[in-house]
CSV table of C-alpha atoms in Angstrom, one decimal:
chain,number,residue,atom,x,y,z
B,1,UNK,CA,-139.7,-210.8,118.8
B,2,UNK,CA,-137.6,-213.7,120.4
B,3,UNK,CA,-138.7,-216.9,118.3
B,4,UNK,CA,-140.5,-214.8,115.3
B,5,UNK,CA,-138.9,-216.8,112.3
B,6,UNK,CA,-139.8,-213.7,109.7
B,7,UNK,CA,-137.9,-211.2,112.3
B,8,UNK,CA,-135.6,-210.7,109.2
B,9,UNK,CA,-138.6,-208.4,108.0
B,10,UNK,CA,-138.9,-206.0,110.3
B,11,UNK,CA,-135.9,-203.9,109.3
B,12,UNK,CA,-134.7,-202.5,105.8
B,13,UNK,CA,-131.1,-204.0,105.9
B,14,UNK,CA,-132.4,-207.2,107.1
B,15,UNK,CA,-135.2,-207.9,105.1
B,16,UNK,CA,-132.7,-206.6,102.0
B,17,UNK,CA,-130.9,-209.2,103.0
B,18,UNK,CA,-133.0,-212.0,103.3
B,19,UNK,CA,-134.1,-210.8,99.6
B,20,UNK,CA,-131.0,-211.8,98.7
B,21,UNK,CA,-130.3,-215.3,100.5
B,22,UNK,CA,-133.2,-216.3,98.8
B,23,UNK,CA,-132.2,-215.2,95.2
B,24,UNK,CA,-128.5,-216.8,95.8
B,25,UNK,CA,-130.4,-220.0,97.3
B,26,UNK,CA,-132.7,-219.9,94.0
B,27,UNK,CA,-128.9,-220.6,92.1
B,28,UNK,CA,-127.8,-223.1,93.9
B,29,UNK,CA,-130.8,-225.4,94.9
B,30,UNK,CA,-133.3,-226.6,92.4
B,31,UNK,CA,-136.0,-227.2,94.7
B,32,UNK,CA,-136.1,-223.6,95.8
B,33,UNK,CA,-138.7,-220.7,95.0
B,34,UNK,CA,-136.1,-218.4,93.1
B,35,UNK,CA,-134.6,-220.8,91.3
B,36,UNK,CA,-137.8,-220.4,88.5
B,37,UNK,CA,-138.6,-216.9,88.8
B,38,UNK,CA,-141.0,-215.4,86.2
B,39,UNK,CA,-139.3,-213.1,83.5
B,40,UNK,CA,-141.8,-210.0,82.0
B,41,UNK,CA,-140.8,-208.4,79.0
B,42,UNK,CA,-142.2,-206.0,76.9
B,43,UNK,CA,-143.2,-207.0,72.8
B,44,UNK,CA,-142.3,-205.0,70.0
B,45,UNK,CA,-146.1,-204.2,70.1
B,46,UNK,CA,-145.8,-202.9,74.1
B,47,UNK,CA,-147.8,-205.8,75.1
B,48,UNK,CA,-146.7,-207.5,78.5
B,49,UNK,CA,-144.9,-211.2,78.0
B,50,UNK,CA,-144.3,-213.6,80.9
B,51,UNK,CA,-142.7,-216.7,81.2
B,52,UNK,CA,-140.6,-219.1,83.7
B,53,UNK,CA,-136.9,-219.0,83.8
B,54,UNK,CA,-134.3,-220.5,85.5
B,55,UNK,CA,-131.9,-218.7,88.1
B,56,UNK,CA,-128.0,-219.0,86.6
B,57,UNK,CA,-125.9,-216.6,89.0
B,58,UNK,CA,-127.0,-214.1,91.4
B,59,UNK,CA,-124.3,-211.4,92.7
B,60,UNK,CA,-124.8,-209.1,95.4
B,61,UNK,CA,-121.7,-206.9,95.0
B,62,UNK,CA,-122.6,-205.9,91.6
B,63,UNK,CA,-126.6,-206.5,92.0
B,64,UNK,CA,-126.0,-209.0,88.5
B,65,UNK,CA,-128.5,-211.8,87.7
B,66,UNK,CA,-128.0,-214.1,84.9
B,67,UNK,CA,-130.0,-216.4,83.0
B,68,UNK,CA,-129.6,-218.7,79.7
B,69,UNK,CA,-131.5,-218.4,76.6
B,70,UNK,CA,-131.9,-219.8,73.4
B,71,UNK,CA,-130.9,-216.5,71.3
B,72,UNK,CA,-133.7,-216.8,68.7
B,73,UNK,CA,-136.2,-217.0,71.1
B,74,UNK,CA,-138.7,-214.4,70.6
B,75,UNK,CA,-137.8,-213.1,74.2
B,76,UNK,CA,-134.2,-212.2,73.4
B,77,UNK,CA,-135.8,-210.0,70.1
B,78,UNK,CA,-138.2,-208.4,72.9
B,79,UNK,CA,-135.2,-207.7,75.1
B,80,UNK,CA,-133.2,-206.2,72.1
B,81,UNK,CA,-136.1,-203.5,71.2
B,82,UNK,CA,-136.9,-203.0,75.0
B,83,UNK,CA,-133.5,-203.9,77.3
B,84,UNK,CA,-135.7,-204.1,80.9
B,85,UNK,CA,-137.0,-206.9,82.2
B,86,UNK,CA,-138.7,-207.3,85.2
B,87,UNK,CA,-137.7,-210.5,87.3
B,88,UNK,CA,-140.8,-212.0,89.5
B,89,UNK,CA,-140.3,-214.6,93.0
B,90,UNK,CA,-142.9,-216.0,95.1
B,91,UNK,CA,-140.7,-217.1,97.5
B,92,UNK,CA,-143.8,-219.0,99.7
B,93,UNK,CA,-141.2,-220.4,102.6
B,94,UNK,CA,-140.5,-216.9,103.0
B,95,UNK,CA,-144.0,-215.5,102.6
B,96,UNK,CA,-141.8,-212.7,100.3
B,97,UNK,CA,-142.8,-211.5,97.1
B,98,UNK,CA,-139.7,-210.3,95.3
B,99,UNK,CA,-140.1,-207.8,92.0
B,100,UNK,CA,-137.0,-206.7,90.4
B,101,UNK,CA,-136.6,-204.2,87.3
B,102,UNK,CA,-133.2,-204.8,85.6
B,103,UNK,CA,-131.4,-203.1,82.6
B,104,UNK,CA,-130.6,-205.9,80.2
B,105,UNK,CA,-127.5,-206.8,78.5
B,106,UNK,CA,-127.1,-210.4,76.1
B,107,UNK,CA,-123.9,-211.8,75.2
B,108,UNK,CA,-123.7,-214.6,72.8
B,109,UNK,CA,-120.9,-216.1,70.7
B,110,UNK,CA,-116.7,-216.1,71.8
B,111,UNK,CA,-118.4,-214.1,74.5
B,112,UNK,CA,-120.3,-217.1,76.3
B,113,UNK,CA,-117.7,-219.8,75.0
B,114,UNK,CA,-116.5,-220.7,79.1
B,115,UNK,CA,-120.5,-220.4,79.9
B,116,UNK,CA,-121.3,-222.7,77.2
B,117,UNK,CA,-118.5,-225.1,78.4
B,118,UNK,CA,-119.9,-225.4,81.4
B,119,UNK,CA,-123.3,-226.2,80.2
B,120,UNK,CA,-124.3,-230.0,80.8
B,121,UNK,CA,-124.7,-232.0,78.2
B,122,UNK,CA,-128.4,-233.2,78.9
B,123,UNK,CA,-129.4,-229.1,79.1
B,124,UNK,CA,-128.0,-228.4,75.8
B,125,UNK,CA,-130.7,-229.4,73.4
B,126,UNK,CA,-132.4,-226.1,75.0
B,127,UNK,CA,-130.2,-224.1,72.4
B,128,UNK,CA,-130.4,-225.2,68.4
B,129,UNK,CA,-130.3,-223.3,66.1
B,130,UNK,CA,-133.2,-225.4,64.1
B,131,UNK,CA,-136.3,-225.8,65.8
B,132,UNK,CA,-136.8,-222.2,66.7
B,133,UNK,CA,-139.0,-221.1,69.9
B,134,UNK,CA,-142.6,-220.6,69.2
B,135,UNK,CA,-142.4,-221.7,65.2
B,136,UNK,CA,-144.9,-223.5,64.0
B,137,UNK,CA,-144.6,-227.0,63.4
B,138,UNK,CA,-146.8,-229.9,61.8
B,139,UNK,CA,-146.9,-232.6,64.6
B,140,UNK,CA,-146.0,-232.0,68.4
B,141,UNK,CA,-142.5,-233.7,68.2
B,142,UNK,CA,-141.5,-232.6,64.7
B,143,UNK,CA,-138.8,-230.4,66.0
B,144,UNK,CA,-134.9,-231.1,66.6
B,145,UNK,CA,-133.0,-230.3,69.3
B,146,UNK,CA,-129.4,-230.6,68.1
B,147,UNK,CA,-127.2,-228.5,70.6
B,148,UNK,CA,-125.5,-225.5,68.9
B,149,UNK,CA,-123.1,-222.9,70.4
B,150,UNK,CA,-124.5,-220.3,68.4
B,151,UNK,CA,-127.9,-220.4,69.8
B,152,UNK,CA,-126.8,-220.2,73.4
B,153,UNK,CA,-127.1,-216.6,75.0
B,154,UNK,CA,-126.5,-215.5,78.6
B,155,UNK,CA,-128.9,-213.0,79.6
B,156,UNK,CA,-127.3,-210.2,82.3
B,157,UNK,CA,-129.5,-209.1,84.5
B,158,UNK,CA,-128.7,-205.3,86.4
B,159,UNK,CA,-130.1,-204.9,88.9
B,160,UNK,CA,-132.0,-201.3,88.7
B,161,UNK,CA,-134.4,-201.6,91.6
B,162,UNK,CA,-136.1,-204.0,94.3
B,163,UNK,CA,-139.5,-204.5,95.4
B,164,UNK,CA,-140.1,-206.8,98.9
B,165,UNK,CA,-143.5,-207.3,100.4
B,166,UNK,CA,-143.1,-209.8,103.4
B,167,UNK,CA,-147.0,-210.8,103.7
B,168,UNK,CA,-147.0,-211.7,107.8
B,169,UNK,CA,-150.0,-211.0,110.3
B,170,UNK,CA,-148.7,-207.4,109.4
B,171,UNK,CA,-147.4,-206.7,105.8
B,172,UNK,CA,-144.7,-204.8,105.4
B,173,UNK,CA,-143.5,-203.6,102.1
B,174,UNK,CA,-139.9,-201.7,101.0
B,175,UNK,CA,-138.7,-200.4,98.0
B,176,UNK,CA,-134.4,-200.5,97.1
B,177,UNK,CA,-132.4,-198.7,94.3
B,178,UNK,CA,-129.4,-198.7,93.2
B,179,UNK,CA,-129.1,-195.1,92.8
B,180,UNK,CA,-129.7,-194.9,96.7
B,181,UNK,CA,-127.2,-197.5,96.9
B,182,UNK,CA,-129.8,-199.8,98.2
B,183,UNK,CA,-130.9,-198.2,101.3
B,184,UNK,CA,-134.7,-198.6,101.2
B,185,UNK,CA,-137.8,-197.2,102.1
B,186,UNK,CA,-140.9,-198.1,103.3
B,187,UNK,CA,-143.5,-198.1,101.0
B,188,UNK,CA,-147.9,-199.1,101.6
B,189,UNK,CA,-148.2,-202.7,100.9
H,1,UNK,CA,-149.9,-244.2,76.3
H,2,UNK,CA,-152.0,-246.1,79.1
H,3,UNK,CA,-150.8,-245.9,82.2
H,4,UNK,CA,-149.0,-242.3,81.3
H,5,UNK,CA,-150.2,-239.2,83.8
H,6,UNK,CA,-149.6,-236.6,81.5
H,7,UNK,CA,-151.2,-238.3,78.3
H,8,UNK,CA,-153.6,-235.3,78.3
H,9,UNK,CA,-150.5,-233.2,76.8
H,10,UNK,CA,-150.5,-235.1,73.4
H,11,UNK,CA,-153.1,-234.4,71.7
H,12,UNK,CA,-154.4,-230.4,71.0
H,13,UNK,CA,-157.7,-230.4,72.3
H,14,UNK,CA,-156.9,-232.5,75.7
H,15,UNK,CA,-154.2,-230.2,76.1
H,16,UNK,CA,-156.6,-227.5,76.0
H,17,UNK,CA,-158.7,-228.9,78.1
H,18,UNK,CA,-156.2,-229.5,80.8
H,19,UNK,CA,-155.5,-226.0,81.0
H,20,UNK,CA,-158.4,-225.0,81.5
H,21,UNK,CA,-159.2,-227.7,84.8
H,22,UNK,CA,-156.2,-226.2,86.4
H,23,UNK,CA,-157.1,-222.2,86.0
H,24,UNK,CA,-160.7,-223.3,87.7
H,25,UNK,CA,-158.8,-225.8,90.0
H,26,UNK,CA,-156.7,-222.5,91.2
H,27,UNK,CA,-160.5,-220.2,92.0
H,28,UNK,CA,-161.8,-223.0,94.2
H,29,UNK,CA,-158.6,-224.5,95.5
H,30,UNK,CA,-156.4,-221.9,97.6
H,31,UNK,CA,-153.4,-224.5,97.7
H,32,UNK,CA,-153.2,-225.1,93.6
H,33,UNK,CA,-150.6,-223.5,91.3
H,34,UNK,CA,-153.5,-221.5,89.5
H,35,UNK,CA,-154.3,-219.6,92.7
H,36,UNK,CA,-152.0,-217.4,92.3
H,37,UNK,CA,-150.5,-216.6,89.0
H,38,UNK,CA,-148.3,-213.6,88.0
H,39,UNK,CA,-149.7,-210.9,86.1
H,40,UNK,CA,-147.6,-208.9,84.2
H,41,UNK,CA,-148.4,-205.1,82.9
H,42,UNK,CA,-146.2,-202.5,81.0
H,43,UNK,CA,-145.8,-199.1,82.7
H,44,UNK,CA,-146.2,-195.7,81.4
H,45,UNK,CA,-142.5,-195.6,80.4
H,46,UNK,CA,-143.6,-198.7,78.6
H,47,UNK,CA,-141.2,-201.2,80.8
H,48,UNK,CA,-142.5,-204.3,82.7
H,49,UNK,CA,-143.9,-205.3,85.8
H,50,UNK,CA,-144.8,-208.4,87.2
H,51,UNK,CA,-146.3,-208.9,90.7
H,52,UNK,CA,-148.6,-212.1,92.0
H,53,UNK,CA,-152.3,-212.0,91.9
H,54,UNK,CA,-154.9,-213.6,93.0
H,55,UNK,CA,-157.1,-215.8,90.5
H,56,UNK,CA,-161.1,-215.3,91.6
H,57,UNK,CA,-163.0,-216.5,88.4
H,58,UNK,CA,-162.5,-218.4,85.4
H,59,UNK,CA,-164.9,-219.4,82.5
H,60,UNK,CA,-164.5,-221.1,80.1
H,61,UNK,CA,-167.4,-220.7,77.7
H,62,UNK,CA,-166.5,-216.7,77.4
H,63,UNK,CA,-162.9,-217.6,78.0
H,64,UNK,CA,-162.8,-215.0,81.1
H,65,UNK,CA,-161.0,-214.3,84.3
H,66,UNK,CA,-161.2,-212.0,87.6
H,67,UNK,CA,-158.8,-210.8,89.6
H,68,UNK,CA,-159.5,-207.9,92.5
H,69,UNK,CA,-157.2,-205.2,93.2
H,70,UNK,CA,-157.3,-201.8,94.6
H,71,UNK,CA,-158.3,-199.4,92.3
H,72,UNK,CA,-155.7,-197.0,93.1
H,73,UNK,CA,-152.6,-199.3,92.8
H,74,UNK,CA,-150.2,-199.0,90.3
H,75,UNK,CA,-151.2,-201.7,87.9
H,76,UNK,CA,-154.9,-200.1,87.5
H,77,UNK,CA,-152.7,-196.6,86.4
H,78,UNK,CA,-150.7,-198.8,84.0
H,79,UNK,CA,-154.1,-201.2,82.7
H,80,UNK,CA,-155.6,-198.1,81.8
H,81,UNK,CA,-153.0,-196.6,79.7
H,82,UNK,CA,-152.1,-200.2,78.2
H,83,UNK,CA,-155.3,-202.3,78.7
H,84,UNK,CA,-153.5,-205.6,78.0
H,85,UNK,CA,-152.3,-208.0,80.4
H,86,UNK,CA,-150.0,-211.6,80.2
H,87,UNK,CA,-150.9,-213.5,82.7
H,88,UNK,CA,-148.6,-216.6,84.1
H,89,UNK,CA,-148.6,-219.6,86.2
H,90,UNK,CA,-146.4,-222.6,86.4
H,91,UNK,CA,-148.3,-225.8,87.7
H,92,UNK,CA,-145.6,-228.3,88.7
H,93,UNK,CA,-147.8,-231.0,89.3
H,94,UNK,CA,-148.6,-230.9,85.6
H,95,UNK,CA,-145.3,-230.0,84.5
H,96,UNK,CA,-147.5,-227.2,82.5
H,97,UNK,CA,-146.6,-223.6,81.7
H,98,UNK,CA,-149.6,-221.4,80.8
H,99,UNK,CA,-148.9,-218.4,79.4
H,100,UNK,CA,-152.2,-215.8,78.8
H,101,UNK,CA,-152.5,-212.5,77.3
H,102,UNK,CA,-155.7,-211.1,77.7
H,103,UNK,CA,-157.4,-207.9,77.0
H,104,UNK,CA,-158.5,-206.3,80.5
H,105,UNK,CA,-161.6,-203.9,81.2
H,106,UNK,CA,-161.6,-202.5,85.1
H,107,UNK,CA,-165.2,-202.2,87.0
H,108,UNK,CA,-165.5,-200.5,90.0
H,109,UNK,CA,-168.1,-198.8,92.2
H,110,UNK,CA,-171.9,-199.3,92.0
H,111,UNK,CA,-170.5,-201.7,88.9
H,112,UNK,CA,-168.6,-204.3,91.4
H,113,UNK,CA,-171.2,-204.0,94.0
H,114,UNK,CA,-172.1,-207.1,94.3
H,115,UNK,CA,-169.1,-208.9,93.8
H,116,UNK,CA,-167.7,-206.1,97.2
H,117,UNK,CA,-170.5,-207.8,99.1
H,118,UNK,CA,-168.8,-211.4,98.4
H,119,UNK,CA,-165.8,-209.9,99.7
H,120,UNK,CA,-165.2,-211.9,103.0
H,121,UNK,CA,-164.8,-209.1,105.9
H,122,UNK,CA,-160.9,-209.9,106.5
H,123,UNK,CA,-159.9,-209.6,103.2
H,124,UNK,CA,-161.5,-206.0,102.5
H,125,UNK,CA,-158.3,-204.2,104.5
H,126,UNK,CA,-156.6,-204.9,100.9
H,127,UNK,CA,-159.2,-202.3,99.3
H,128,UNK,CA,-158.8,-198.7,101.4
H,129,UNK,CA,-158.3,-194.9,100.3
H,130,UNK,CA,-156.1,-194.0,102.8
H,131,UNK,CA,-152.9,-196.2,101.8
H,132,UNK,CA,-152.3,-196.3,98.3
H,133,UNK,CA,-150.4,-199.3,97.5
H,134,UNK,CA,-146.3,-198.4,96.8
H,135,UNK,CA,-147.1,-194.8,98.5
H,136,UNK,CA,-144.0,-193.9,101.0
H,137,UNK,CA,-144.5,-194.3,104.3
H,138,UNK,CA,-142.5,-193.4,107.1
H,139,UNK,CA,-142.4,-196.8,109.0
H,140,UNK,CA,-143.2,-200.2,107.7
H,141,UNK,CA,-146.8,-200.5,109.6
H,142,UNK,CA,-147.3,-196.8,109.4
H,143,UNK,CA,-150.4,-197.3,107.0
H,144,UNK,CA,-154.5,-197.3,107.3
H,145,UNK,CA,-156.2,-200.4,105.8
H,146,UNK,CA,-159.9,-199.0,106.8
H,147,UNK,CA,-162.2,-201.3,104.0
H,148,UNK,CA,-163.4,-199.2,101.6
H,149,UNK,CA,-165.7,-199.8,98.6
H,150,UNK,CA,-164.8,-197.2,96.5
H,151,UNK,CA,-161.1,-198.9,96.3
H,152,UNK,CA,-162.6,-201.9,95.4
H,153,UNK,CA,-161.9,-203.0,91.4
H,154,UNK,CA,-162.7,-206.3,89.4
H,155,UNK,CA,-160.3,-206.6,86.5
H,156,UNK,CA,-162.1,-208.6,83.7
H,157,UNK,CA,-159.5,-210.6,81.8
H,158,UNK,CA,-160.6,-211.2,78.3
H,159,UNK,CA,-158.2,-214.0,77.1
H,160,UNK,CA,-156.7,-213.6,73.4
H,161,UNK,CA,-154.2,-216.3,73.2
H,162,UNK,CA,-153.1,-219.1,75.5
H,163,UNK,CA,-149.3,-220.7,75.0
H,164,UNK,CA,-148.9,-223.9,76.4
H,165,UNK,CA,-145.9,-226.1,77.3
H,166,UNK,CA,-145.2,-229.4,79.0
H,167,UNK,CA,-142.0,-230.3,80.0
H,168,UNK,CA,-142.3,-234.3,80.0
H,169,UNK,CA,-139.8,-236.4,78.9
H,170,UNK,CA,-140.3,-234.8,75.3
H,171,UNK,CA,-141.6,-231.2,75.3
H,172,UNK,CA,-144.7,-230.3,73.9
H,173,UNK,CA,-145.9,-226.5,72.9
H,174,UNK,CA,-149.3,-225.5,71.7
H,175,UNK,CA,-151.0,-221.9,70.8
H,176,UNK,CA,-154.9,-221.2,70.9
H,177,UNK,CA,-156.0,-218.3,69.8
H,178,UNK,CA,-159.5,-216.5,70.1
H,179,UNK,CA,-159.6,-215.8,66.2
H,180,UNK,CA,-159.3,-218.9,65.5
H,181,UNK,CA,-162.0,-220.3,67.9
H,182,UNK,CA,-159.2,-222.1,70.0
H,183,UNK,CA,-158.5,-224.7,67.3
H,184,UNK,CA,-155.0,-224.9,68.4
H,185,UNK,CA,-151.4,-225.4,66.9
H,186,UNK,CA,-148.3,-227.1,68.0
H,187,UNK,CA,-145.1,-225.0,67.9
H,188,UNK,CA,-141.1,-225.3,68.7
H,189,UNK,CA,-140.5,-225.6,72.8
């Protein structure tokens, strides 16, 4: 309808769309609901793991997402046993839920160098190589942060599948593949 | 230090504590981070998934929480073949991470009858038979939502560990664990 501001919705291509907008939007504005989306994982025990991460790059030609990680976290060892990850939005502007499942690929070292480059100062202290993520310390500050290229991992994300539920005064809910080369289908919200 | 708004995040057991106001905060207060936290499963192919829930109880004492869900979507399928669950929510107002994992048991039918007759009449259309949640569909509204009980399902979540970090101007990470009677411990960010 004329003046519906969630028309973008009511189709497959458009709502695909929108899906992305908001992921490219996540990238390039802090304040926006894909820019922290929630990464799940899978233990070397099976169990689930979740936690916030922070939107680096999203391509649509290639369906890529990337993120940055400190490479001794214990979610890069997950990621190595078990190379999915499932990428979570809330995108509450949009009233659109977006769940991705992506085939995982790190890349640390000479690899990252132009990445690392281009890493600001002040962000750097996420990747040392001495206070390692989750180790246990003494006191709540007894950890340094001393920035170190050899910590710093760039997590790529490929794209494998999409999940959109728009929640309207009708839900609507559509699945897209990239083995159906992202057409879609309508799926039971 | 007086006058700080996050002073509750330097010592263990206030940072516990905190945690714990903001998961009731989200059951009685539809607008707070808490009310809607991701949950994240593994699949029978043992790969992730992560999709937003809502959060209807928390305890403390028993160190509990409730979600609903239909019984027939895929995250009961995936609860029952691995019954743990990692539950997530960033609260930006508290600059707080809260990371859960949880062991989950599923009730349902003469089991959740009372907590069905709680169910507030528009919200039952989540809980029907005839349209399984992620079933194809032809069209995006071609789907029943006729309320029914028997699709109704209270996932108990059983907390093992919580993992929490605030980002202030120094970072601060702490672990409580059930074993250990949620004494606490500080570790890396």
């Amino acid at each position: 309808m004329s003046g519906d501001p969630h028309a973008w919705a009511k189709e497959l291509s458009t709502l695909h769309d929108h899906a992305w907008h908001r992921l490219i939007r996540g990238v390039h504005d802090r304040h926006a609901p894909a820019r922290h989306p929630t990464l799940a994982t899978v233990s070397a025990e099976g169990l689930p793991q979740a936690r916030t991460v922070v939107l680096r790059k999203a391509d649509r030609t290639s369906a890529r997402l990337e993120i940055h990680t400190n490479l001794f976290s214990p979610k890069v060892a997950e990621l190595k046993a078990t190379p999915v990850a499932a990428l979570h939005v809330w995108d509450s502007g949009s009233r659109l839920q977006i769940r991705l499942q992506a085939d995982v690929v790190i890349a640390h070292g000479d690899d990252v160098a132009d990445a690392w480059s281009r890493v600001p100062e002040p962000s750097r202290t996420a990747y040392s190589c001495s206070a390692v993520p989750g180790s246990l310390i003494p006191e709540s500050l007894a950890y340094e942060s001393t920035p170190d290229a050899a910590a710093f991992a760039v997590v790529h994300l490929y794209i494998r599948s999409m999940d959109l539920l728009h929640l309207g005064s009708q839900h609507r809910r559509a699945q897209f593949v990239r083995d159906s080369d992202w057409v879609g289908r309508w799926v039971a919200p």
